[in-house]
Amino acid sequence: MRAYEFLLENREPPPKPITLRALHKLKLEQKRHQESEQERRILMQVMYSDPVSEQEQIDLERQRLELEQLRTEITATKAETKNKSAMALHQNARSGIKAERTQRQKVTKMANSGLGRDLKA
């Protein structure tokens, strides 16, 4: 076989021109392939995962949620206690003012009645 015959036999056909349609088809094919790979990874995780560690992870997440709920309950209780103590302080102040007012009225009445007796006598 001669060199030019050898070269002619191994010659590859000319490549197809790249078109927008071909690029779009490649893009769609790649997207389908990625989706199938993602589904396959999820399935592999389920098939080959360790159920004990998954259960531990679930328990840990549940405990985190319970802790968060307790924190919100504590915050709500603190706010409620603060509100109640403010209301109690307000009521005590009002009752103190009222008691002082009634005491002054009693003193004024006693003074007026004492003056009235002195004037009559």
PDB file of C-alpha atoms in Angstrom:
ATOM      1  CA  MET A   1       0.000   0.000   0.000  1.00  0.00           C
ATOM      2  CA  ARG A   2       1.241   3.391  -0.864  1.00  0.00           C
ATOM      3  CA  ALA A   3       1.313   6.376   1.437  1.00  0.00           C
ATOM      4  CA  TYR A   4      -1.369   8.373  -0.366  1.00  0.00           C
ATOM      5  CA  GLU A   5      -3.696   5.320  -0.383  1.00  0.00           C
ATOM      6  CA  PHE A   6      -3.154   4.901   3.319  1.00  0.00           C
ATOM      7  CA  LEU A   7      -4.028   8.541   3.933  1.00  0.00           C
ATOM      8  CA  LEU A   8      -7.150   8.347   1.784  1.00  0.00           C
ATOM      9  CA  GLU A   9      -8.508   5.338   3.630  1.00  0.00           C
ATOM     10  CA  ASN A  10      -8.172   6.869   7.125  1.00  0.00           C
ATOM     11  CA  ARG A  11      -9.650  10.169   6.183  1.00  0.00           C
ATOM     12  CA  GLU A  12     -12.578  11.110   8.428  1.00  0.00           C
ATOM     13  CA  PRO A  13     -15.717  12.529   6.918  1.00  0.00           C
ATOM     14  CA  PRO A  14     -15.977  16.288   7.133  1.00  0.00           C
ATOM     15  CA  PRO A  15     -17.651  17.447  10.352  1.00  0.00           C
ATOM     16  CA  LYS A  16     -21.196  18.685  10.211  1.00  0.00           C
ATOM     17  CA  PRO A  17     -21.603  22.433  10.492  1.00  0.00           C
ATOM     18  CA  ILE A  18     -22.795  23.638  13.905  1.00  0.00           C
ATOM     19  CA  THR A  19     -26.235  25.218  13.690  1.00  0.00           C
ATOM     20  CA  LEU A  20     -28.517  26.873  16.220  1.00  0.00           C
ATOM     21  CA  ARG A  21     -30.898  23.925  15.974  1.00  0.00           C
ATOM     22  CA  ALA A  22     -28.101  21.486  16.781  1.00  0.00           C
ATOM     23  CA  LEU A  23     -26.930  23.630  19.705  1.00  0.00           C
ATOM     24  CA  HIS A  24     -30.490  23.776  21.073  1.00  0.00           C
ATOM     25  CA  LYS A  25     -30.842  20.003  20.794  1.00  0.00           C
ATOM     26  CA  LEU A  26     -27.540  19.534  22.624  1.00  0.00           C
ATOM     27  CA  LYS A  27     -28.670  21.931  25.338  1.00  0.00           C
ATOM     28  CA  LEU A  28     -31.977  20.078  25.831  1.00  0.00           C
ATOM     29  CA  GLU A  29     -30.196  16.739  25.875  1.00  0.00           C
ATOM     30  CA  GLN A  30     -27.757  17.993  28.493  1.00  0.00           C
ATOM     31  CA  LYS A  31     -30.629  19.300  30.638  1.00  0.00           C
ATOM     32  CA  ARG A  32     -32.430  15.937  30.452  1.00  0.00           C
ATOM     33  CA  HIS A  33     -29.203  14.179  31.357  1.00  0.00           C
ATOM     34  CA  GLN A  34     -28.656  16.434  34.396  1.00  0.00           C
ATOM     35  CA  GLU A  35     -32.227  15.852  35.600  1.00  0.00           C
ATOM     36  CA  SER A  36     -31.854  12.094  35.270  1.00  0.00           C
ATOM     37  CA  GLU A  37     -28.518  12.255  37.113  1.00  0.00           C
ATOM     38  CA  GLN A  38     -30.126  14.253  39.923  1.00  0.00           C
ATOM     39  CA  GLU A  39     -32.926  11.677  40.231  1.00  0.00           C
ATOM     40  CA  ARG A  40     -30.309   8.927  40.208  1.00  0.00           C
ATOM     41  CA  ARG A  41     -28.309  10.632  42.996  1.00  0.00           C
ATOM     42  CA  ILE A  42     -31.430  10.937  45.139  1.00  0.00           C
ATOM     43  CA  LEU A  43     -32.244   7.285  44.556  1.00  0.00           C
ATOM     44  CA  MET A  44     -28.666   6.269  45.367  1.00  0.00           C
ATOM     45  CA  GLN A  45     -28.764   8.238  48.614  1.00  0.00           C
ATOM     46  CA  VAL A  46     -31.935   6.438  49.623  1.00  0.00           C
ATOM     47  CA  MET A  47     -30.596   3.041  48.600  1.00  0.00           C
ATOM     48  CA  TYR A  48     -27.158   3.271  50.171  1.00  0.00           C
ATOM     49  CA  SER A  49     -27.730   5.562  53.140  1.00  0.00           C
ATOM     50  CA  ASP A  50     -27.283   4.534  56.735  1.00  0.00           C
ATOM     51  CA  PRO A  51     -30.724   4.487  58.410  1.00  0.00           C
ATOM     52  CA  VAL A  52     -29.222   4.904  61.885  1.00  0.00           C
ATOM     53  CA  SER A  53     -27.482   8.161  60.993  1.00  0.00           C
ATOM     54  CA  GLU A  54     -30.605   9.398  59.232  1.00  0.00           C
ATOM     55  CA  GLN A  55     -32.651   8.651  62.350  1.00  0.00           C
ATOM     56  CA  GLU A  56     -30.091  10.502  64.452  1.00  0.00           C
ATOM     57  CA  GLN A  57     -30.311  13.452  62.068  1.00  0.00           C
ATOM     58  CA  ILE A  58     -34.115  13.448  62.304  1.00  0.00           C
ATOM     59  CA  ASP A  59     -33.942  13.295  66.113  1.00  0.00           C
ATOM     60  CA  LEU A  60     -31.449  16.136  66.168  1.00  0.00           C
ATOM     61  CA  GLU A  61     -33.688  18.275  63.963  1.00  0.00           C
ATOM     62  CA  ARG A  62     -36.700  17.495  66.164  1.00  0.00           C
ATOM     63  CA  GLN A  63     -34.745  18.505  69.274  1.00  0.00           C
ATOM     64  CA  ARG A  64     -33.709  21.751  67.583  1.00  0.00           C
ATOM     65  CA  LEU A  65     -37.351  22.522  66.822  1.00  0.00           C
ATOM     66  CA  GLU A  66     -38.358  21.766  70.414  1.00  0.00           C
ATOM     67  CA  LEU A  67     -35.574  24.019  71.690  1.00  0.00           C
ATOM     68  CA  GLU A  68     -36.723  26.829  69.413  1.00  0.00           C
ATOM     69  CA  GLN A  69     -40.315  26.396  70.639  1.00  0.00           C
ATOM     70  CA  LEU A  70     -39.137  26.561  74.250  1.00  0.00           C
ATOM     71  CA  ARG A  71     -37.191  29.727  73.515  1.00  0.00           C
ATOM     72  CA  THR A  72     -40.248  31.378  71.979  1.00  0.00           C
ATOM     73  CA  GLU A  73     -42.351  30.315  74.984  1.00  0.00           C
ATOM     74  CA  ILE A  74     -39.754  31.786  77.361  1.00  0.00           C
ATOM     75  CA  THR A  75     -39.718  35.028  75.400  1.00  0.00           C
ATOM     76  CA  ALA A  76     -43.522  35.191  75.502  1.00  0.00           C
ATOM     77  CA  THR A  77     -43.544  34.470  79.245  1.00  0.00           C
ATOM     78  CA  LYS A  78     -40.950  37.180  79.899  1.00  0.00           C
ATOM     79  CA  ALA A  79     -42.995  39.696  77.916  1.00  0.00           C
ATOM     80  CA  GLU A  80     -46.164  38.706  79.761  1.00  0.00           C
ATOM     81  CA  THR A  81     -44.430  38.979  83.165  1.00  0.00           C
ATOM     82  CA  LYS A  82     -42.992  42.361  82.250  1.00  0.00           C
ATOM     83  CA  ASN A  83     -46.443  43.561  81.203  1.00  0.00           C
ATOM     84  CA  LYS A  84     -48.038  42.256  84.420  1.00  0.00           C
ATOM     85  CA  SER A  85     -45.386  43.833  86.616  1.00  0.00           C
ATOM     86  CA  ALA A  86     -45.840  47.165  84.836  1.00  0.00           C
ATOM     87  CA  MET A  87     -49.597  46.912  85.375  1.00  0.00           C
ATOM     88  CA  ALA A  88     -49.052  46.050  89.068  1.00  0.00           C
ATOM     89  CA  LEU A  89     -46.713  49.019  89.525  1.00  0.00           C
ATOM     90  CA  HIS A  90     -49.257  51.269  87.878  1.00  0.00           C
ATOM     91  CA  GLN A  91     -52.053  49.943  90.127  1.00  0.00           C
ATOM     92  CA  ASN A  92     -49.892  50.361  93.242  1.00  0.00           C
ATOM     93  CA  ALA A  93     -49.045  53.909  92.266  1.00  0.00           C
ATOM     94  CA  ARG A  94     -52.714  54.709  91.663  1.00  0.00           C
ATOM     95  CA  SER A  95     -53.754  53.149  94.965  1.00  0.00           C
ATOM     96  CA  GLY A  96     -50.971  55.041  96.768  1.00  0.00           C
ATOM     97  CA  ILE A  97     -52.121  58.323  95.253  1.00  0.00           C
ATOM     98  CA  LYS A  98     -55.723  57.503  96.152  1.00  0.00           C
ATOM     99  CA  ALA A  99     -54.764  56.592  99.736  1.00  0.00           C
ATOM    100  CA  GLU A 100     -52.826  59.829 100.113  1.00  0.00           C
ATOM    101  CA  ARG A 101     -55.772  61.794  98.748  1.00  0.00           C
ATOM    102  CA  THR A 102     -58.244  60.136 101.141  1.00  0.00           C
ATOM    103  CA  GLN A 103     -55.839  60.709 104.051  1.00  0.00           C
ATOM    104  CA  ARG A 104     -55.643  64.412 103.177  1.00  0.00           C
ATOM    105  CA  GLN A 105     -59.424  64.569 102.934  1.00  0.00           C
ATOM    106  CA  LYS A 106     -59.720  62.972 106.388  1.00  0.00           C
ATOM    107  CA  VAL A 107     -57.256  65.457 107.832  1.00  0.00           C
ATOM    108  CA  THR A 108     -59.120  68.313 106.178  1.00  0.00           C
ATOM    109  CA  LYS A 109     -62.459  67.037 107.521  1.00  0.00           C
ATOM    110  CA  MET A 110     -61.013  66.658 111.001  1.00  0.00           C
ATOM    111  CA  ALA A 111     -59.588  70.166 110.830  1.00  0.00           C
ATOM    112  CA  ASN A 112     -62.886  71.584 109.585  1.00  0.00           C
ATOM    113  CA  SER A 113     -64.871  69.782 112.242  1.00  0.00           C
ATOM    114  CA  GLY A 114     -62.427  70.916 114.910  1.00  0.00           C
ATOM    115  CA  LEU A 115     -62.691  74.494 113.701  1.00  0.00           C
ATOM    116  CA  GLY A 116     -66.452  74.238 113.671  1.00  0.00           C
ATOM    117  CA  ARG A 117     -66.542  73.088 117.285  1.00  0.00           C
ATOM    118  CA  ASP A 118     -64.212  75.815 118.347  1.00  0.00           C
ATOM    119  CA  LEU A 119     -66.383  78.390 116.664  1.00  0.00           C
ATOM    120  CA  LYS A 120     -69.546  77.066 118.332  1.00  0.00           C
ATOM    121  CA  ALA A 121     -68.067  77.017 121.768  1.00  0.00           C
TER     122      ALA A 121
END
